mmCIF file of C-alpha atoms in Angstrom:
data_model
loop_
_atom_site.group_PDB
_atom_site.id
_atom_site.type_symbol
_atom_site.label_atom_id
_atom_site.label_comp_id
_atom_site.label_asym_id
_atom_site.label_seq_id
_atom_site.Cartn_x
_atom_site.Cartn_y
_atom_site.Cartn_z
ATOM 1 C CA MET A 1 -87.649 40.154 156.926
ATOM 2 C CA LEU A 2 -91.142 39.774 155.486
ATOM 3 C CA LYS A 3 -90.497 36.293 154.157
ATOM 4 C CA SER A 4 -89.861 34.880 157.591
ATOM 5 C CA PHE A 5 -93.260 36.016 158.802
ATOM 6 C CA LEU A 6 -95.200 34.796 155.802
ATOM 7 C CA SER A 7 -93.785 31.295 155.625
ATOM 8 C CA ILE A 8 -95.708 28.543 157.352
ATOM 9 C CA SER A 9 -93.257 26.384 159.212
ATOM 10 C CA ARG A 10 -92.967 23.816 161.950
ATOM 11 C CA ARG A 11 -89.932 25.611 163.214
ATOM 12 C CA PRO A 12 -90.407 27.588 166.410
ATOM 13 C CA LEU A 13 -91.364 31.175 165.688
ATOM 14 C CA ILE A 14 -88.318 33.345 166.040
ATOM 15 C CA VAL A 15 -89.005 36.812 167.229
ATOM 16 C CA ARG A 16 -86.243 38.909 165.756
ATOM 17 C CA PRO A 17 -85.001 41.910 167.616
ATOM 18 C CA LEU A 18 -86.291 44.922 165.711
ATOM 19 C CA CYS A 19 -84.214 47.457 167.593
ATOM 20 C CA LYS A 20 -80.531 46.847 168.160
ATOM 21 C CA GLU A 21 -80.353 47.938 171.784
ATOM 22 C CA GLY A 22 -82.774 47.413 174.570
ATOM 23 C CA SER A 23 -85.794 45.121 174.718
ATOM 24 C CA ALA A 24 -86.847 43.016 171.773
ATOM 25 C CA LEU A 25 -90.197 42.091 173.205
ATOM 26 C CA PHE A 26 -92.379 44.625 171.377
ATOM 27 C CA LYS A 27 -93.315 44.479 167.717
ATOM 28 C CA VAL A 28 -93.764 47.965 166.324
ATOM 29 C CA SER A 29 -96.843 48.159 164.134
ATOM 30 C CA ARG A 30 -99.253 50.876 163.106
ATOM 31 C CA HIS A 31 -101.699 50.255 165.919
ATOM 32 C CA TYR A 32 -99.198 50.225 168.730
ATOM 33 C CA ARG A 33 -97.262 53.051 170.188
ATOM 34 C CA SER A 34 -93.474 53.019 170.054
ATOM 35 C CA PHE A 35 -92.074 53.392 173.530
ATOM 36 C CA PRO A 36 -88.904 55.390 174.109
ATOM 37 C CA LYS A 37 -85.967 53.685 175.721
ATOM 38 C CA ASP A 38 -86.542 54.976 179.256
ATOM 39 C CA PHE A 39 -90.327 54.810 179.383
ATOM 40 C CA LEU A 40 -90.343 53.034 182.737
ATOM 41 C CA LYS A 41 -88.645 55.986 184.398
ATOM 42 C CA PRO A 42 -90.664 58.970 185.537
ATOM 43 C CA LYS A 43 -90.808 61.989 183.286
ATOM 44 C CA LYS A 44 -89.270 65.272 184.321
ATOM 45 C CA GLU A 45 -91.049 66.731 187.281
ATOM 46 C CA ILE A 46 -92.862 69.829 186.191
ATOM 47 C CA GLN A 47 -93.073 72.017 189.250
ATOM 48 C CA GLU A 48 -96.460 73.631 189.298
ATOM 49 C CA ILE A 49 -96.461 76.969 191.049
ATOM 50 C CA VAL A 50 -99.862 77.080 192.702
ATOM 51 C CA PRO A 51 -100.580 80.476 194.265
ATOM 52 C CA SER A 52 -102.170 80.659 197.672
ATOM 53 C CA PRO A 53 -105.824 81.722 197.902
ATOM 54 C CA GLU A 54 -104.896 85.275 198.945
ATOM 55 C CA GLU A 55 -102.447 85.646 196.064
ATOM 56 C CA GLU A 56 -105.039 84.237 193.662
ATOM 57 C CA LYS A 57 -107.605 86.751 194.862
ATOM 58 C CA ILE A 58 -105.200 89.626 194.290
ATOM 59 C CA LEU A 59 -104.366 88.335 190.809
ATOM 60 C CA THR A 60 -108.018 87.920 189.784
ATOM 61 C CA ASN A 61 -108.965 91.350 191.096
ATOM 62 C CA ASP A 62 -106.056 92.849 189.193
ATOM 63 C CA ILE A 63 -107.133 91.204 185.928
ATOM 64 C CA ILE A 64 -110.799 92.102 186.451
ATOM 65 C CA GLY A 65 -109.756 95.691 187.154
ATOM 66 C CA LYS A 66 -107.857 95.897 183.870
ATOM 67 C CA VAL A 67 -110.793 94.466 181.926
ATOM 68 C CA ASN A 68 -113.211 96.886 183.601
ATOM 69 C CA LYS A 69 -110.908 99.782 182.813
ATOM 70 C CA GLN A 70 -110.953 98.859 179.125
ATOM 71 C CA ILE A 71 -114.718 98.512 179.134
ATOM 72 C CA ILE A 72 -115.305 101.848 180.900
ATOM 73 C CA SER A 73 -112.933 103.773 178.680
ATOM 74 C CA GLN A 74 -114.144 101.882 175.566
ATOM 75 C CA THR A 75 -110.591 101.083 174.534
ATOM 76 C CA HIS A 76 -111.226 97.400 173.899
ATOM 77 C CA GLY A 77 -111.660 97.880 170.148
ATOM 78 C CA ARG A 78 -113.792 95.593 168.052
ATOM 79 C CA LEU A 79 -115.660 92.976 170.126
ATOM 80 C CA PHE A 80 -116.972 89.609 169.080
ATOM 81 C CA ALA A 81 -119.864 87.730 170.658
ATOM 82 C CA VAL A 82 -120.870 84.098 170.572
ATOM 83 C CA LEU A 83 -124.645 84.003 170.427
ATOM 84 C CA PHE A 84 -126.969 81.115 171.046
ATOM 85 C CA VAL A 85 -129.423 81.274 168.148
ATOM 86 C CA ASN A 86 -131.860 78.447 167.413
ATOM 87 C CA GLU A 87 -129.849 75.818 169.294
ATOM 88 C CA ARG A 88 -126.661 76.829 167.520
ATOM 89 C CA GLN A 89 -123.692 78.986 168.442
ATOM 90 C CA ARG A 90 -122.934 81.805 166.021
ATOM 91 C CA MET A 91 -119.958 84.119 166.254
ATOM 92 C CA VAL A 92 -120.778 87.686 165.467
ATOM 93 C CA THR A 93 -119.127 91.114 165.341
ATOM 94 C CA THR A 94 -120.619 94.506 164.617
ATOM 95 C CA GLU A 95 -121.708 95.188 161.022
ATOM 96 C CA ASP A 96 -122.166 91.480 160.393
ATOM 97 C CA LEU A 97 -124.796 89.669 158.386
ATOM 98 C CA LEU A 98 -126.509 86.561 159.731
ATOM 99 C CA VAL A 99 -128.868 84.255 157.899
ATOM 100 C CA ILE A 100 -131.394 82.502 160.101
ATOM 101 C CA ARG A 101 -132.980 79.628 158.305
ATOM 102 C CA GLU A 102 -135.576 78.591 160.850
ATOM 103 C CA GLU A 103 -138.926 80.192 161.640
ATOM 104 C CA PHE A 104 -138.377 83.779 162.665
ATOM 105 C CA ALA A 105 -141.123 86.034 163.976
ATOM 106 C CA PRO A 106 -139.714 89.540 163.339
ATOM 107 C CA THR A 107 -140.160 91.047 159.863
ATOM 108 C CA ALA A 108 -137.962 93.302 157.774
ATOM 109 C CA GLY A 109 -137.140 96.565 159.493
ATOM 110 C CA ASP A 110 -137.594 95.298 163.065
ATOM 111 C CA LYS A 111 -134.897 95.973 165.614
ATOM 112 C CA ILE A 112 -134.181 93.024 167.870
ATOM 113 C CA ARG A 113 -132.027 92.473 170.894
ATOM 114 C CA MET A 114 -130.225 89.145 171.277
ATOM 115 C CA GLU A 115 -129.582 88.428 174.939
ATOM 116 C CA LYS A 116 -128.314 84.854 174.869
ATOM 117 C CA VAL A 117 -124.629 85.660 174.721
ATOM 118 C CA MET A 118 -122.300 82.786 175.555
ATOM 119 C CA ALA A 119 -119.026 84.638 175.233
ATOM 120 C CA VAL A 120 -117.766 88.109 174.524
ATOM 121 C CA GLY A 121 -114.260 89.209 173.770
ATOM 122 C CA GLY A 122 -111.878 91.700 172.323
ATOM 123 C CA SER A 123 -108.232 91.416 171.387
ATOM 124 C CA ASP A 124 -107.056 91.512 175.016
ATOM 125 C CA PHE A 125 -109.721 89.610 176.962
ATOM 126 C CA THR A 126 -112.597 87.164 176.652
ATOM 127 C CA LEU A 127 -115.518 86.693 178.993
ATOM 128 C CA PHE A 128 -117.078 83.241 179.061
ATOM 129 C CA GLY A 129 -120.548 82.617 180.343
ATOM 130 C CA ARG A 130 -121.603 79.482 182.190
ATOM 131 C CA PRO A 131 -123.426 78.960 179.932
ATOM 132 C CA LEU A 132 -124.751 82.479 179.342
ATOM 133 C CA LEU A 133 -123.508 85.879 180.393
ATOM 134 C CA PRO A 134 -125.854 88.158 182.352
ATOM 135 C CA LYS A 135 -128.188 90.345 180.311
ATOM 136 C CA ASP A 136 -127.114 93.581 181.952
ATOM 137 C CA LEU A 137 -123.484 92.850 181.100
ATOM 138 C CA VAL A 138 -123.812 92.324 177.375
ATOM 139 C CA TYR A 139 -126.436 92.152 174.632
ATOM 140 C CA VAL A 140 -126.399 92.330 170.842
ATOM 141 C CA GLU A 141 -128.661 94.653 168.873
ATOM 142 C CA ALA A 142 -129.608 93.780 165.333
ATOM 143 C CA THR A 143 -131.947 94.931 162.582
ATOM 144 C CA VAL A 144 -133.794 92.497 160.388
ATOM 145 C CA VAL A 145 -132.805 93.517 156.907
ATOM 146 C CA GLU A 146 -134.644 91.023 154.768
ATOM 147 C CA LYS A 147 -137.149 88.225 155.041
ATOM 148 C CA THR A 148 -137.465 85.907 152.035
ATOM 149 C CA LEU A 149 -137.540 82.297 151.001
ATOM 150 C CA PHE A 150 -134.320 80.420 151.550
ATOM 151 C CA ALA A 151 -132.205 79.351 148.574
ATOM 152 C CA THR A 152 -133.567 76.352 146.669
ATOM 153 C CA GLU A 153 -132.605 72.947 147.992
ATOM 154 C CA VAL A 154 -132.630 69.975 145.686
ATOM 155 C CA MET A 155 -133.623 66.631 147.153
ATOM 156 C CA TYR A 156 -132.092 63.693 145.356
ATOM 157 C CA ARG A 157 -133.521 60.224 145.332
ATOM 158 C CA TYR A 158 -131.629 57.191 144.165
ATOM 159 C CA ALA A 159 -133.464 54.525 142.252
ATOM 160 C CA SER A 160 -131.594 51.485 141.018
ATOM 161 C CA LYS A 161 -131.326 50.164 137.470
ATOM 162 C CA ARG A 162 -133.398 47.180 138.572
ATOM 163 C CA LEU A 163 -136.435 49.418 138.917
ATOM 164 C CA ASN A 164 -136.006 50.585 135.323
ATOM 165 C CA TYR A 165 -135.194 54.164 136.161
ATOM 166 C CA ILE A 166 -132.233 54.187 133.831
ATOM 167 C CA MET B 1 -125.002 64.405 141.865
ATOM 168 C CA SER B 2 -122.320 65.270 144.387
ATOM 169 C CA THR B 3 -122.600 68.426 146.434
ATOM 170 C CA ARG B 4 -119.857 70.116 144.450
ATOM 171 C CA CYS B 5 -121.529 69.220 141.169
ATOM 172 C CA ARG B 6 -124.858 70.410 142.476
ATOM 173 C CA ILE B 7 -123.400 73.751 143.565
ATOM 174 C CA MET B 8 -121.789 74.365 140.162
ATOM 175 C CA PHE B 9 -125.018 73.420 138.379
ATOM 176 C CA TRP B 10 -127.347 75.655 140.349
ATOM 177 C CA GLY B 11 -124.901 78.507 140.890
ATOM 178 C CA CYS B 12 -123.518 79.947 144.120
ATOM 179 C CA SER B 13 -124.214 83.070 146.050
ATOM 180 C CA TYR B 14 -123.194 84.792 149.242
ATOM 181 C CA VAL B 15 -125.319 86.819 151.658
ATOM 182 C CA LYS B 16 -125.375 90.487 150.991
ATOM 183 C CA THR B 17 -127.385 93.640 151.496
ATOM 184 C CA PRO B 18 -127.174 96.685 149.294
ATOM 185 C CA LEU B 19 -125.008 99.450 150.742
ATOM 186 C CA GLN B 20 -124.720 97.861 154.227
ATOM 187 C CA ASN B 21 -128.424 98.334 154.790
ATOM 188 C CA GLY B 22 -129.066 97.731 158.476
ATOM 189 C CA ILE B 23 -126.009 99.409 159.932
ATOM 190 C CA GLY B 24 -126.847 103.102 160.034
ATOM 191 C CA ARG B 25 -130.460 103.040 158.998
ATOM 192 C CA TYR B 26 -132.708 100.468 157.396
ATOM 193 C CA VAL B 27 -133.944 101.286 153.898
ATOM 194 C CA PRO B 28 -136.789 99.093 152.700
ATOM 195 C CA GLN B 29 -135.907 97.757 149.287
ATOM 196 C CA LEU B 30 -139.286 97.610 147.575
ATOM 197 C CA GLN B 31 -139.645 100.575 145.229
ATOM 198 C CA ARG B 32 -142.924 100.031 143.428
ATOM 199 C CA ILE B 33 -145.599 97.414 143.096
ATOM 200 C CA THR B 34 -148.096 97.111 140.253
ATOM 201 C CA PHE B 35 -151.434 95.297 140.569
ATOM 202 C CA LYS B 36 -152.597 94.231 137.131
ATOM 203 C CA PHE B 37 -156.100 92.785 136.985
ATOM 204 C CA CYS B 38 -159.251 92.475 134.952
ATOM 205 C CA LYS B 39 -162.379 94.316 136.137
ATOM 206 C CA SER B 40 -164.805 91.615 135.077
ATOM 207 C CA SER B 41 -163.189 88.154 134.929
ATOM 208 C CA GLY B 42 -163.530 85.613 137.734
ATOM 209 C CA SER B 43 -159.813 84.907 138.112
ATOM 210 C CA SER B 44 -159.251 88.508 139.235
ATOM 211 C CA HIS B 45 -161.877 88.304 141.983
ATOM 212 C CA GLY B 46 -159.331 87.875 144.760
ATOM 213 C CA ILE B 47 -157.123 90.714 143.641
ATOM 214 C CA ARG B 48 -160.144 92.992 143.241
ATOM 215 C CA GLN B 49 -161.150 92.187 146.828
ATOM 216 C CA PHE B 50 -157.616 92.923 148.000
ATOM 217 C CA ILE B 51 -157.616 96.280 146.196
ATOM 218 C CA GLU B 52 -160.958 97.227 147.679
ATOM 219 C CA GLN B 53 -160.283 96.164 151.268
ATOM 220 C CA ASN B 54 -156.559 95.862 152.031
ATOM 221 C CA LEU B 55 -154.665 98.055 149.621
ATOM 222 C CA LEU B 56 -155.130 101.390 151.382
ATOM 223 C CA ASN B 57 -153.841 99.940 154.666
ATOM 224 C CA PHE B 58 -150.809 98.638 152.825
ATOM 225 C CA THR B 59 -150.071 102.053 151.326
ATOM 226 C CA LYS B 60 -150.442 103.795 154.689
ATOM 227 C CA GLU B 61 -148.095 101.354 156.407
ATOM 228 C CA ASN B 62 -145.538 101.515 153.586
ATOM 229 C CA PRO B 63 -145.236 105.113 152.390
ATOM 230 C CA HIS B 64 -141.931 104.298 150.681
ATOM 231 C CA VAL B 65 -143.653 102.048 148.131
ATOM 232 C CA VAL B 66 -145.259 103.463 144.994
ATOM 233 C CA VAL B 67 -148.419 101.521 144.206
ATOM 234 C CA TYR B 68 -149.863 101.265 140.695
ATOM 235 C CA VAL B 69 -153.189 99.698 139.896
ATOM 236 C CA LYS B 70 -153.575 98.690 136.260
ATOM 237 C CA PRO B 71 -156.871 97.295 134.981
ATOM 238 C CA ARG B 72 -156.359 95.274 131.790
ATOM 239 C CA ARG B 73 -159.211 93.754 129.884
ATOM 240 C CA LYS B 74 -159.211 89.976 129.187
ATOM 241 C CA ARG B 75 -155.829 89.454 130.875
ATOM 242 C CA ALA B 76 -154.763 87.284 133.821
ATOM 243 C CA PRO B 77 -154.066 89.119 137.054
ATOM 244 C CA CYS B 78 -150.538 89.525 138.399
ATOM 245 C CA LEU B 79 -148.324 91.462 140.772
ATOM 246 C CA LYS B 80 -145.156 93.092 139.559
ATOM 247 C CA ALA B 81 -142.690 94.315 142.178
ATOM 248 C CA GLU B 82 -139.642 96.419 141.415
ATOM 249 C CA TYR B 83 -136.728 97.003 143.758
ATOM 250 C CA LEU B 84 -134.176 99.733 144.331
ATOM 251 C CA ASN B 85 -131.413 97.862 142.518
ATOM 252 C CA GLY B 86 -133.547 97.542 139.367
ATOM 253 C CA ALA B 87 -134.539 93.911 139.799
ATOM 254 C CA SER B 88 -138.173 92.892 139.514
ATOM 255 C CA GLU B 89 -140.360 90.030 140.670
ATOM 256 C CA TYR B 90 -143.444 88.675 138.978
ATOM 257 C CA VAL B 91 -146.182 86.835 140.830
ATOM 258 C CA GLY B 92 -149.106 85.434 138.860
ATOM 259 C CA ALA B 93 -152.303 86.031 140.805
ATOM 260 C CA HIS B 94 -154.647 83.885 138.679
ATOM 261 C CA LYS B 95 -157.521 82.585 140.821
ATOM 262 C CA MET B 96 -155.786 83.657 144.015
ATOM 263 C CA SER B 97 -157.811 84.523 147.072
ATOM 264 C CA LYS B 98 -157.501 87.814 148.910
ATOM 265 C CA GLU B 99 -155.523 86.133 151.735
ATOM 266 C CA ASP B 100 -153.059 84.526 149.320
ATOM 267 C CA ILE B 101 -152.461 87.841 147.613
ATOM 268 C CA SER B 102 -151.838 89.610 150.912
ATOM 269 C CA LYS B 103 -149.271 86.918 151.789
ATOM 270 C CA TRP B 104 -147.484 87.370 148.468
ATOM 271 C CA VAL B 105 -147.557 91.124 148.882
ATOM 272 C CA GLU B 106 -145.944 90.742 152.310
ATOM 273 C CA PHE B 107 -143.305 88.457 150.790
ATOM 274 C CA LEU B 108 -142.517 91.024 148.114
ATOM 275 C CA ARG B 109 -142.407 93.823 150.653
ATOM 276 C CA THR B 110 -139.788 92.195 152.923
ATOM 277 C CA LYS B 111 -137.628 90.964 150.056
ATOM 278 C CA SER B 112 -134.760 92.783 148.430
ATOM 279 C CA GLY B 113 -133.663 92.862 144.796
ATOM 280 C CA ASP B 114 -130.496 90.931 145.685
ATOM 281 C CA THR B 115 -132.134 87.630 146.628
ATOM 282 C CA THR B 116 -131.495 84.650 144.360
ATOM 283 C CA THR B 117 -132.452 81.007 144.400
ATOM 284 C CA LYS B 118 -128.795 80.035 144.039
ATOM 285 C CA PHE B 119 -126.987 77.857 146.540
ATOM 286 C CA LEU B 120 -126.011 79.864 149.608
ATOM 287 C CA LEU B 121 -122.364 79.160 150.380
ATOM 288 C CA LYS B 122 -122.269 80.764 153.839
ATOM 289 C CA ARG B 123 -125.020 81.781 156.216
ATOM 290 C CA HIS B 124 -123.102 84.776 157.455
ATOM 291 C CA HIS B 125 -120.939 87.593 156.215
ATOM 292 C CA THR B 126 -118.169 89.441 158.078
ATOM 293 C CA ASP B 127 -115.662 91.996 156.994
ATOM 294 C CA PHE B 128 -113.658 91.186 160.144
ATOM 295 C CA PRO B 129 -113.370 87.403 160.448
ATOM 296 C CA SER B 130 -110.753 87.451 163.174
ATOM 297 C CA ILE B 131 -110.371 89.678 166.223
ATOM 298 C CA GLN B 132 -107.848 87.842 168.358
ATOM 299 C CA GLY B 133 -105.800 86.786 165.350
ATOM 300 C CA THR B 134 -106.391 83.832 163.045
ATOM 301 C CA TRP B 135 -105.294 80.500 164.401
ATOM 302 C CA THR B 136 -102.096 79.030 163.076
ATOM 303 C CA ALA B 137 -100.413 75.770 164.034
ATOM 304 C CA PHE B 138 -97.907 77.780 166.084
ATOM 305 C CA THR B 139 -100.447 79.890 168.016
ATOM 306 C CA HIS B 140 -100.414 77.929 171.272
ATOM 307 C CA LYS B 141 -96.998 76.340 170.889
ATOM 308 C CA ASP B 142 -93.919 77.185 172.936
ATOM 309 C CA PRO B 143 -91.815 79.653 170.927
ATOM 310 C CA LYS B 144 -88.693 77.722 171.890
ATOM 311 C CA ILE B 145 -89.421 75.418 168.929
ATOM 312 C CA ASN B 146 -88.215 78.253 166.686
ATOM 313 C CA VAL B 147 -84.770 78.011 168.246
ATOM 314 C CA THR B 148 -84.267 74.272 168.669
ATOM 315 C CA GLN B 149 -81.580 72.439 166.791
ATOM 316 C CA LEU B 150 -83.083 69.693 164.685
ATOM 317 C CA PRO B 151 -83.114 66.676 164.885
ATOM 318 C CA ASN B 152 -84.488 66.884 168.419
ATOM 319 C CA GLU B 153 -85.316 63.705 170.322
ATOM 320 C CA GLU B 154 -88.089 65.260 172.401
ATOM 321 C CA LEU B 155 -89.897 66.779 169.431
ATOM 322 C CA SER B 156 -89.421 63.706 167.263
ATOM 323 C CA GLU B 157 -91.294 61.456 169.679
ATOM 324 C CA PHE B 158 -94.282 59.674 168.244
ATOM 325 C CA ARG B 159 -97.276 61.088 170.051
ATOM 326 C CA LEU B 160 -100.900 60.097 170.010
ATOM 327 C CA PRO B 161 -103.562 62.693 170.814
ATOM 328 C CA GLU B 162 -104.683 60.756 173.920
ATOM 329 C CA PRO B 163 -102.421 59.096 176.461
ATOM 330 C CA SER B 164 -102.423 55.343 176.288
ATOM 331 C CA GLY B 165 -103.484 53.118 179.138
ATOM 332 C CA THR B 166 -99.902 52.260 180.040
ATOM 333 C CA GLU B 167 -98.974 55.949 180.197
ATOM 334 C CA GLU B 168 -101.887 56.710 182.479
ATOM 335 C CA LEU B 169 -100.987 53.844 184.797
ATOM 336 C CA LEU B 170 -97.383 54.987 184.920
ATOM 337 C CA ASP B 171 -98.549 58.547 185.676
ATOM 338 C CA ILE B 172 -100.661 57.297 188.558
ATOM 339 C CA TYR B 173 -97.799 55.163 189.856
ATOM 340 C CA TRP B 174 -95.261 57.983 189.811
ATOM 341 C CA ARG B 175 -97.713 60.403 191.378
ATOM 342 C CA GLN B 176 -98.232 57.954 194.210
ATOM 343 C CA GLN B 177 -94.450 57.604 194.655
ATOM 344 C CA ARG B 178 -94.064 61.391 194.821
ATOM 345 C CA GLN B 179 -96.879 61.639 197.345
ATOM 346 C CA LYS B 180 -95.200 59.007 199.552
ATOM 347 C CA GLU B 181 -91.895 60.900 199.389
ATOM 348 C CA GLN B 182 -93.630 64.167 200.284
ATOM 349 C CA ASN B 183 -95.405 62.530 203.230
ATOM 350 C CA ARG B 184 -92.110 61.049 204.399
ATOM 351 C CA ASP B 185 -90.444 64.482 204.172
ATOM 352 C CA GLU B 186 -93.303 66.114 206.069
ATOM 353 C CA GLU B 187 -93.104 63.517 208.837
ATOM 354 C CA ASN B 188 -89.378 64.110 209.127
#
């Protein structure tokens, strides 16, 4: 097969059928997608069941009620929160340790409250903020446990042999 | 040096606090600090000033720290800090000004004995990494794939992550056809 493609010839280029049945017009290569036999036909119609606005309202209220029930009775278990800290998102649970590398005003022993919560969730539900959740809904309390110099970073510089560094 | 090489050379460490420090209560880790200085030499001038002016404030604000002041003749001045886990830190205070010494003292105060200069592998520590269950390749897949007979034509299709242009055009075309049929039905 390969030989016919590599040879330079004055003969007309013969495009060999690569699949036995069906169309022989498409060459299958890495960059092109292989089409199934009946790609021109429509795919199976997936019937989307769209609830009416009243039904949707009932559904949402039901779900919100369940979430509220868990929150009130404190049966949600361990929660996680996605915080927005120094232009980065950090996922956090209780009894966690976080290292903040940037400038940080509080010192060791200070108790801080982190209010920029982007998402909160337990095993059964997750609340997503757009982009942040309200402060009175959720916040994260933390104590600053240590304030030191960050671990040493080594900066490497390449100098070529031409400059007699070797 | 590659990153991996660099990490092995300098050593690795993880974040930790002794005995889960901040959870119930916060215990400051500095146990004692010793100011060693000479009463007469010029290099100890700064530390002498610090002892005269700032040291009492420091002791009042930090009653958990035991402060020793050790005059040593003909010796360079230094600070020696010892922590609850037994580790110690040495800071040479030769020719330091009062302000520099107060900064170093603050650094030693907020530190813990656990800190190292080693490469920090992760900037967080959890004992509970997953709450909703760790992701697997089968997490959001239809469980019917457990029960299919292989080989299966549908599952063996070559799929790209994004639909190709032809697919999108076909989608649009068939959607239009369906719309026309629906409109025709509604009219009838």
